[in-house]
Amino acid sequence: MMPAHIGLRLLLIVACSTGTTALSTSAPAFAEEAPASSAEPATEQASGQSPANSDEINPSITLKGSVWRTKPGIVFLKTPVGLMTLSSKTTLKDLRGSQEVSFWVHGSSMAIDIRKRADGSLVHRYLSGPFTTGEDRKLPRWTPEGDQSFHYGTHDARLAALRQGDPVTVEVDDTGTVIGLHDLLFDLQVGQIPAGSSQTHLLLSGTVSKLKSNFIFFRTPVGVINVNAKIGIKNAKVGQTMTLHIHQQHVVADLGPSRAAPPTHRFVTGPLEFATPDRTGVKLWTPEGEQTFPADQGKSVLASAKEGAPITVELDAEGAVVGFHRLN
């Protein structure tokens, strides 16, 4: 379901009383309170651009967060890509700084794990997705470990009242039982490149719906999210399609005229690594595998650049290098 209007953040609200899901993009009051924040063989030249691996789920997100601070009903998390919040009127009242949050989007499914840092024991697990009837009073759900089924527990009446395809979020325990239906809201922004040790992954496709200062308002199947162009995206235009792929400390953004057409520009961002001692090529990760890009168009930018510093390679529709850019 798409939001009714555009705002600064992505909010996913799950209404426990009806089992329905709604998207909202109204910016909360805390919106600006952010804290400081396997490869194929290399080729000598990118030979055209192609979409991410066809067997990869889109949309998909894998993200971990640590508790930054809390307010009544709201938990602020620091993540490798920026600020994230969770809020609820019925749960999340016991979230502590000693706990870690893991967050996943997998197609139409979502999962949130809250575990103790000390021993990894489960505090809460929330699973969201379309309602599907299973056998023997069990609810089929996607989980990070694969598809599983969960006993209705004491929530038989509420779950049985749902129709096929109705979105619903449940809390489950480690015995495979549904222990609650909750309202749940998350708020995520993409504002920075993850550090090298991060296992962050993100793949989203959609349309540029608005531009303001350095920010790209990006309409995706999971709502309108706010992306900081300083992560390596240049000259985006309203109406263009965009596919954003983040993998550890690498960012790849494809911009094109429409969903049916191939991208007209690709921006590949990652830590600078020269492919040869003479610094004639730069090696970077892409969704299709590691590639080596000739450095001819970037001599002035690369002359004083240190290996390991983030760098962006801009490519045209044929995959030829247009230029190199340093991040702001």
GROMACS .gro file of C-alpha atoms in nm:
model
  328
    1MET     CA    1   0.000   0.000   0.000
    2MET     CA    2   0.139   0.337  -0.093
    3PRO     CA    3   0.120   0.642   0.135
    4ALA     CA    4  -0.135   0.913   0.072
    5HIS     CA    5   0.121   1.189   0.068
    6ILE     CA    6   0.495   1.250   0.075
    7GLY     CA    7   0.685   1.336   0.390
    8LEU     CA    8   1.037   1.307   0.523
    9ARG     CA    9   1.044   0.950   0.646
   10LEU     CA   10   0.905   0.601   0.592
   11LEU     CA   11   0.655   0.491   0.855
   12LEU     CA   12   0.491   0.149   0.858
   13ILE     CA   13   0.196   0.127   1.094
   14VAL     CA   14   0.036  -0.205   1.179
   15ALA     CA   15  -0.304  -0.166   1.344
   16CYS     CA   16  -0.354  -0.454   1.583
   17SER     CA   17  -0.729  -0.407   1.623
   18THR     CA   18  -0.810  -0.465   1.255
   19GLY     CA   19  -0.508  -0.647   1.123
   20THR     CA   20  -0.464  -0.381   0.854
   21THR     CA   21  -0.144  -0.209   0.749
   22ALA     CA   22  -0.117   0.157   0.651
   23LEU     CA   23   0.175   0.365   0.535
   24SER     CA   24   0.227   0.721   0.652
   25THR     CA   25   0.501   0.967   0.570
   26SER     CA   26   0.426   1.242   0.818
   27ALA     CA   27   0.755   1.354   0.971
   28PRO     CA   28   0.759   1.309   1.351
   29ALA     CA   29   0.884   1.584   1.577
   30PHE     CA   30   1.215   1.408   1.633
   31ALA     CA   31   1.297   1.380   1.259
   32GLU     CA   32   1.605   1.600   1.271
   33GLU     CA   33   1.743   1.468   1.604
   34ALA     CA   34   1.978   1.223   1.433
   35PRO     CA   35   2.298   1.118   1.612
   36ALA     CA   36   2.639   1.185   1.459
   37SER     CA   37   2.655   0.955   1.245
   38SER     CA   38   3.059  -1.276  -0.354
   39ALA     CA   39   3.243  -1.123  -0.641
   40GLU     CA   40   3.284  -1.221  -1.007
   41PRO     CA   41   3.622  -1.187  -1.183
   42ALA     CA   42   3.723  -0.825  -1.245
   43THR     CA   43   3.692  -0.677  -1.593
   44GLU     CA   44   3.892  -0.397  -1.745
   45GLN     CA   45   3.577  -0.203  -1.839
   46ALA     CA   46   3.219  -0.224  -1.729
   47SER     CA   47   3.041  -0.363  -2.034
   48GLY     CA   48   2.696  -0.213  -1.989
   49GLN     CA   49   2.470  -0.198  -1.688
   50SER     CA   50   2.234  -0.471  -1.579
   51PRO     CA   51   2.000  -0.493  -1.283
   52ALA     CA   52   2.092  -0.665  -0.958
   53ASN     CA   53   2.101  -1.043  -0.954
   54SER     CA   54   1.760  -1.163  -1.071
   55ASP     CA   55   1.726  -1.410  -0.784
   56GLU     CA   56   1.769  -1.138  -0.522
   57ILE     CA   57   1.452  -1.028  -0.343
   58ASN     CA   58   1.348  -0.668  -0.411
   59PRO     CA   59   1.263  -0.497  -0.180
   60SER     CA   60   1.501  -0.634   0.081
   61ILE     CA   61   1.673  -0.485   0.386
   62THR     CA   62   1.906  -0.632   0.648
   63LEU     CA   63   1.998  -0.390   0.923
   64LYS     CA   64   2.110  -0.384   1.287
   65GLY     CA   65   2.058  -0.101   1.533
   66SER     CA   66   2.165  -0.002   1.882
   67VAL     CA   67   1.952   0.196   2.124
   68TRP     CA   68   2.045   0.565   2.115
   69ARG     CA   69   1.775   0.694   2.347
   70THR     CA   70   1.407   0.651   2.427
   71LYS     CA   71   1.093   0.858   2.477
   72PRO     CA   72   0.750   0.736   2.589
   73GLY     CA   73   0.635   0.504   2.313
   74ILE     CA   74   0.940   0.566   2.091
   75VAL     CA   75   1.283   0.401   2.071
   76PHE     CA   76   1.560   0.577   1.876
   77LEU     CA   77   1.817   0.350   1.713
   78LYS     CA   78   2.153   0.422   1.553
   79THR     CA   79   2.207   0.208   1.244
   80PRO     CA   80   2.488   0.194   0.986
   81VAL     CA   81   2.275   0.391   0.736
   82GLY     CA   82   2.126   0.652   0.971
   83LEU     CA   83   1.853   0.700   1.228
   84MET     CA   84   1.575   0.447   1.278
   85THR     CA   85   1.289   0.455   1.525
   86LEU     CA   86   1.042   0.198   1.653
   87SER     CA   87   0.723   0.293   1.830
   88SER     CA   88   0.413   0.120   1.963
   89LYS     CA   89   0.128   0.176   2.206
   90THR     CA   90   0.112  -0.189   2.308
   91THR     CA   91   0.470  -0.318   2.321
   92LEU     CA   92   0.840  -0.212   2.322
   93LYS     CA   93   0.804  -0.078   2.676
   94ASP     CA   94   1.106  -0.275   2.802
   95LEU     CA   95   1.368  -0.195   2.535
   96ARG     CA   96   1.710  -0.129   2.695
   97GLY     CA   97   2.053  -0.012   2.586
   98SER     CA   98   2.182  -0.361   2.663
   99GLN     CA   99   1.971  -0.497   2.377
  100GLU     CA  100   2.029  -0.506   2.000
  101VAL     CA  101   1.768  -0.474   1.727
  102SER     CA  102   1.786  -0.663   1.398
  103PHE     CA  103   1.554  -0.558   1.117
  104TRP     CA  104   1.465  -0.731   0.790
  105VAL     CA  105   1.243  -0.661   0.490
  106HIS     CA  106   1.198  -0.956   0.253
  107GLY     CA  107   0.952  -0.882  -0.026
  108SER     CA  108   0.615  -0.832   0.145
  109SER     CA  109   0.744  -0.966   0.478
  110MET     CA  110   0.912  -0.787   0.768
  111ALA     CA  111   1.088  -0.918   1.079
  112ILE     CA  112   1.222  -0.743   1.387
  113ASP     CA  113   1.434  -0.921   1.649
  114ILE     CA  114   1.527  -0.772   1.985
  115ARG     CA  115   1.794  -0.971   2.168
  116LYS     CA  116   2.018  -0.928   2.472
  117ARG     CA  117   2.372  -0.835   2.373
  118ALA     CA  118   2.521  -1.041   2.655
  119ASP     CA  119   2.399  -1.383   2.547
  120GLY     CA  120   2.189  -1.335   2.233
  121SER     CA  121   1.871  -1.453   2.403
  122LEU     CA  122   1.543  -1.346   2.249
  123VAL     CA  123   1.345  -1.062   2.408
  124HIS     CA  124   1.093  -0.996   2.127
  125ARG     CA  125   1.039  -1.118   1.772
  126TYR     CA  126   0.784  -0.948   1.546
  127LEU     CA  127   0.683  -1.089   1.206
  128SER     CA  128   0.475  -0.898   0.952
  129GLY     CA  129   0.324  -0.997   0.620
  130PRO     CA  130   0.005  -1.100   0.440
  131PHE     CA  131  -0.220  -1.335   0.636
  132THR     CA  132  -0.225  -1.690   0.501
  133THR     CA  133  -0.418  -1.978   0.653
  134GLY     CA  134  -0.208  -2.276   0.748
  135GLU     CA  135  -0.286  -2.623   0.875
  136ASP     CA  136  -0.359  -2.717   1.236
  137ARG     CA  137  -0.410  -2.357   1.358
  138LYS     CA  138  -0.066  -2.247   1.240
  139LEU     CA  139   0.031  -1.917   1.080
  140PRO     CA  140   0.290  -1.939   0.798
  141ARG     CA  141   0.551  -1.661   0.821
  142TRP     CA  142   0.880  -1.570   0.658
  143THR     CA  143   1.164  -1.550   0.910
  144PRO     CA  144   1.537  -1.475   0.866
  145GLU     CA  145   1.595  -1.850   0.910
  146GLY     CA  146   1.343  -1.941   0.639
  147ASP     CA  147   0.969  -2.008   0.617
  148GLN     CA  148   0.813  -2.131   0.941
  149SER     CA  149   0.467  -2.188   1.086
  150PHE     CA  150   0.353  -2.065   1.428
  151HIS     CA  151   0.074  -2.196   1.649
  152TYR     CA  152  -0.211  -1.947   1.697
  153GLY     CA  153  -0.179  -1.988   2.074
  154THR     CA  154  -0.450  -1.791   2.255
  155HIS     CA  155  -0.509  -1.566   1.952
  156ASP     CA  156  -0.719  -1.811   1.752
  157ALA     CA  157  -1.029  -1.588   1.733
  158ARG     CA  158  -0.848  -1.274   1.618
  159LEU     CA  159  -0.637  -1.453   1.355
  160ALA     CA  160  -0.928  -1.664   1.229
  161ALA     CA  161  -1.122  -1.342   1.164
  162LEU     CA  162  -0.865  -1.224   0.909
  163ARG     CA  163  -0.907  -1.275   0.536
  164GLN     CA  164  -0.646  -1.417   0.301
  165GLY     CA  165  -0.395  -1.146   0.216
  166ASP     CA  166  -0.480  -0.915   0.506
  167PRO     CA  167  -0.156  -0.768   0.643
  168VAL     CA  168  -0.087  -0.858   1.005
  169THR     CA  169   0.201  -0.832   1.250
  170VAL     CA  170   0.240  -1.089   1.526
  171GLU     CA  171   0.484  -1.138   1.809
  172VAL     CA  172   0.614  -1.494   1.842
  173ASP     CA  173   0.825  -1.674   2.100
  174ASP     CA  174   1.107  -1.925   2.058
  175THR     CA  175   0.867  -2.218   2.097
  176GLY     CA  176   0.693  -2.135   1.768
  177THR     CA  177   0.380  -1.978   1.917
  178VAL     CA  178   0.202  -1.648   1.851
  179ILE     CA  179   0.201  -1.452   2.178
  180GLY     CA  180   0.060  -1.119   2.064
  181LEU     CA  181  -0.076  -0.890   1.794
  182HIS     CA  182   0.057  -0.537   1.825
  183ASP     CA  183   0.050  -0.198   1.665
  184LEU     CA  184   0.403  -0.129   1.545
  185LEU     CA  185   0.564   0.162   1.365
  186PHE     CA  186   0.911   0.191   1.220
  187ASP     CA  187   1.083   0.495   1.076
  188LEU     CA  188   1.396   0.455   0.862
  189GLN     CA  189   1.616   0.700   0.674
  190VAL     CA  190   1.916   0.640   0.447
  191GLY     CA  191   2.165   0.912   0.530
  192GLN     CA  192   2.517   0.767   0.526
  193ILE     CA  193   2.740   0.490   0.392
  194PRO     CA  194   2.784   0.197   0.633
  195ALA     CA  195   3.123   0.135   0.791
  196GLY     CA  196   3.339  -0.146   0.659
  197SER     CA  197   3.250  -0.391   0.937
  198SER     CA  198   2.875  -0.355   0.880
  199GLN     CA  199   2.675  -0.642   0.732
  200THR     CA  200   2.408  -0.400   0.609
  201HIS     CA  201   2.218  -0.489   0.293
  202LEU     CA  202   1.949  -0.290   0.114
  203LEU     CA  203   1.784  -0.324  -0.226
  204LEU     CA  204   1.497  -0.094  -0.322
  205SER     CA  205   1.356   0.015  -0.659
  206GLY     CA  206   1.119   0.303  -0.718
  207THR     CA  207   1.076   0.656  -0.851
  208VAL     CA  208   1.223   0.993  -0.754
  209SER     CA  209   0.918   1.189  -0.640
  210LYS     CA  210   1.075   1.507  -0.496
  211LEU     CA  211   1.411   1.678  -0.448
  212LYS     CA  212   1.498   1.918  -0.167
  213SER     CA  213   1.851   2.037  -0.088
  214ASN     CA  214   2.063   1.720  -0.075
  215PHE     CA  215   1.766   1.492  -0.020
  216ILE     CA  216   1.595   1.257  -0.264
  217PHE     CA  217   1.238   1.155  -0.186
  218PHE     CA  218   1.226   0.801  -0.315
  219ARG     CA  219   0.888   0.630  -0.375
  220THR     CA  220   0.927   0.253  -0.333
  221PRO     CA  221   0.696  -0.047  -0.281
  222VAL     CA  222   0.740   0.002   0.096
  223GLY     CA  223   0.664   0.375   0.091
  224VAL     CA  224   0.845   0.704   0.033
  225ILE     CA  225   1.186   0.715   0.198
  226ASN     CA  226   1.432   0.999   0.227
  227VAL     CA  227   1.779   0.937   0.079
  228ASN     CA  228   2.074   1.172   0.124
  229ALA     CA  229   2.232   1.229  -0.217
  230LYS     CA  230   2.571   1.266  -0.045
  231ILE     CA  231   2.602   0.887  -0.036
  232GLY     CA  232   2.712   0.911  -0.401
  233ILE     CA  233   2.410   1.002  -0.616
  234LYS     CA  234   2.444   1.293  -0.862
  235ASN     CA  235   2.188   1.497  -1.056
  236ALA     CA  236   1.878   1.289  -0.985
  237LYS     CA  237   1.561   1.427  -1.143
  238VAL     CA  238   1.197   1.402  -1.041
  239GLY     CA  239   1.025   1.124  -1.236
  240GLN     CA  240   1.337   0.913  -1.284
  241THR     CA  241   1.338   0.556  -1.170
  242MET     CA  242   1.604   0.457  -0.920
  243THR     CA  243   1.737   0.130  -0.787
  244LEU     CA  244   1.939   0.170  -0.468
  245HIS     CA  245   2.167  -0.116  -0.366
  246ILE     CA  246   2.370  -0.101  -0.043
  247HIS     CA  247   2.601  -0.389   0.040
  248GLN     CA  248   2.828  -0.345   0.342
  249GLN     CA  249   3.026  -0.024   0.267
  250HIS     CA  250   2.928  -0.019  -0.102
  251VAL     CA  251   2.647   0.182  -0.263
  252VAL     CA  252   2.523   0.144  -0.622
  253ALA     CA  253   2.246   0.368  -0.757
  254ASP     CA  254   2.093   0.321  -1.103
  255LEU     CA  255   1.892   0.611  -1.252
  256GLY     CA  256   1.674   0.568  -1.559
  257PRO     CA  257   1.383   0.725  -1.749
  258SER     CA  258   1.128   0.453  -1.672
  259ARG     CA  259   1.091   0.108  -1.522
  260ALA     CA  260   1.091  -0.054  -1.866
  261ALA     CA  261   1.410   0.117  -1.985
  262PRO     CA  262   1.769   0.036  -1.884
  263PRO     CA  263   1.944   0.284  -1.652
  264THR     CA  264   2.097   0.593  -1.812
  265HIS     CA  265   2.341   0.654  -1.527
  266ARG     CA  266   2.498   0.433  -1.263
  267PHE     CA  267   2.684   0.563  -0.957
  268VAL     CA  268   2.917   0.309  -0.794
  269THR     CA  269   3.049   0.414  -0.454
  270GLY     CA  270   3.290   0.234  -0.227
  271PRO     CA  271   3.635   0.242  -0.068
  272LEU     CA  272   3.901   0.335  -0.323
  273GLU     CA  273   4.116   0.041  -0.430
  274PHE     CA  274   4.354   0.065  -0.724
  275ALA     CA  275   4.362  -0.248  -0.936
  276THR     CA  276   4.726  -0.210  -1.042
  277PRO     CA  277   5.041  -0.048  -0.900
  278ASP     CA  278   5.038   0.215  -1.176
  279ARG     CA  279   4.691   0.330  -1.058
  280THR     CA  280   4.538   0.300  -1.406
  281GLY     CA  281   4.226   0.120  -1.283
  282VAL     CA  282   3.994   0.136  -0.982
  283LYS     CA  283   3.835  -0.178  -0.844
  284LEU     CA  284   3.486  -0.157  -0.686
  285TRP     CA  285   3.201  -0.389  -0.591
  286THR     CA  286   2.883  -0.392  -0.801
  287PRO     CA  287   2.570  -0.610  -0.778
  288GLU     CA  288   2.703  -0.809  -1.075
  289GLY     CA  289   3.040  -0.870  -0.913
  290GLU     CA  290   3.367  -0.687  -0.860
  291GLN     CA  291   3.464  -0.469  -1.157
  292THR     CA  292   3.768  -0.264  -1.257
  293PHE     CA  293   3.708   0.080  -1.407
  294PRO     CA  294   3.976   0.268  -1.608
  295ALA     CA  295   4.099   0.576  -1.423
  296ASP     CA  296   4.155   0.799  -1.729
  297GLN     CA  297   3.852   1.020  -1.656
  298GLY     CA  298   3.947   1.064  -1.292
  299LYS     CA  299   4.314   1.162  -1.289
  300SER     CA  300   4.261   1.496  -1.116
  301VAL     CA  301   4.025   1.350  -0.855
  302LEU     CA  302   4.238   1.041  -0.791
  303ALA     CA  303   4.577   1.216  -0.789
  304SER     CA  304   4.574   1.287  -0.416
  305ALA     CA  305   4.313   1.031  -0.310
  306LYS     CA  306   4.410   0.774  -0.049
  307GLU     CA  307   4.317   0.412  -0.088
  308GLY     CA  308   4.030   0.322   0.141
  309ALA     CA  309   3.864   0.664   0.115
  310PRO     CA  310   3.514   0.654  -0.038
  311ILE     CA  311   3.498   0.734  -0.408
  312THR     CA  312   3.217   0.738  -0.667
  313VAL     CA  313   3.246   0.625  -1.030
  314GLU     CA  314   2.979   0.762  -1.263
  315LEU     CA  315   2.888   0.546  -1.565
  316ASP     CA  316   2.673   0.618  -1.870
  317ALA     CA  317   2.408   0.395  -2.028
  318GLU     CA  318   2.674   0.185  -2.203
  319GLY     CA  319   2.873   0.137  -1.883
  320ALA     CA  320   3.152   0.374  -1.989
  321VAL     CA  321   3.315   0.587  -1.720
  322VAL     CA  322   3.189   0.947  -1.723
  323GLY     CA  323   3.392   1.061  -1.426
  324PHE     CA  324   3.502   1.011  -1.066
  325HIS     CA  325   3.366   1.203  -0.767
  326ARG     CA  326   3.472   1.240  -0.408
  327LEU     CA  327   3.199   1.228  -0.147
  328ASN     CA  328   3.109   1.559   0.016
   0.00000   0.00000   0.00000
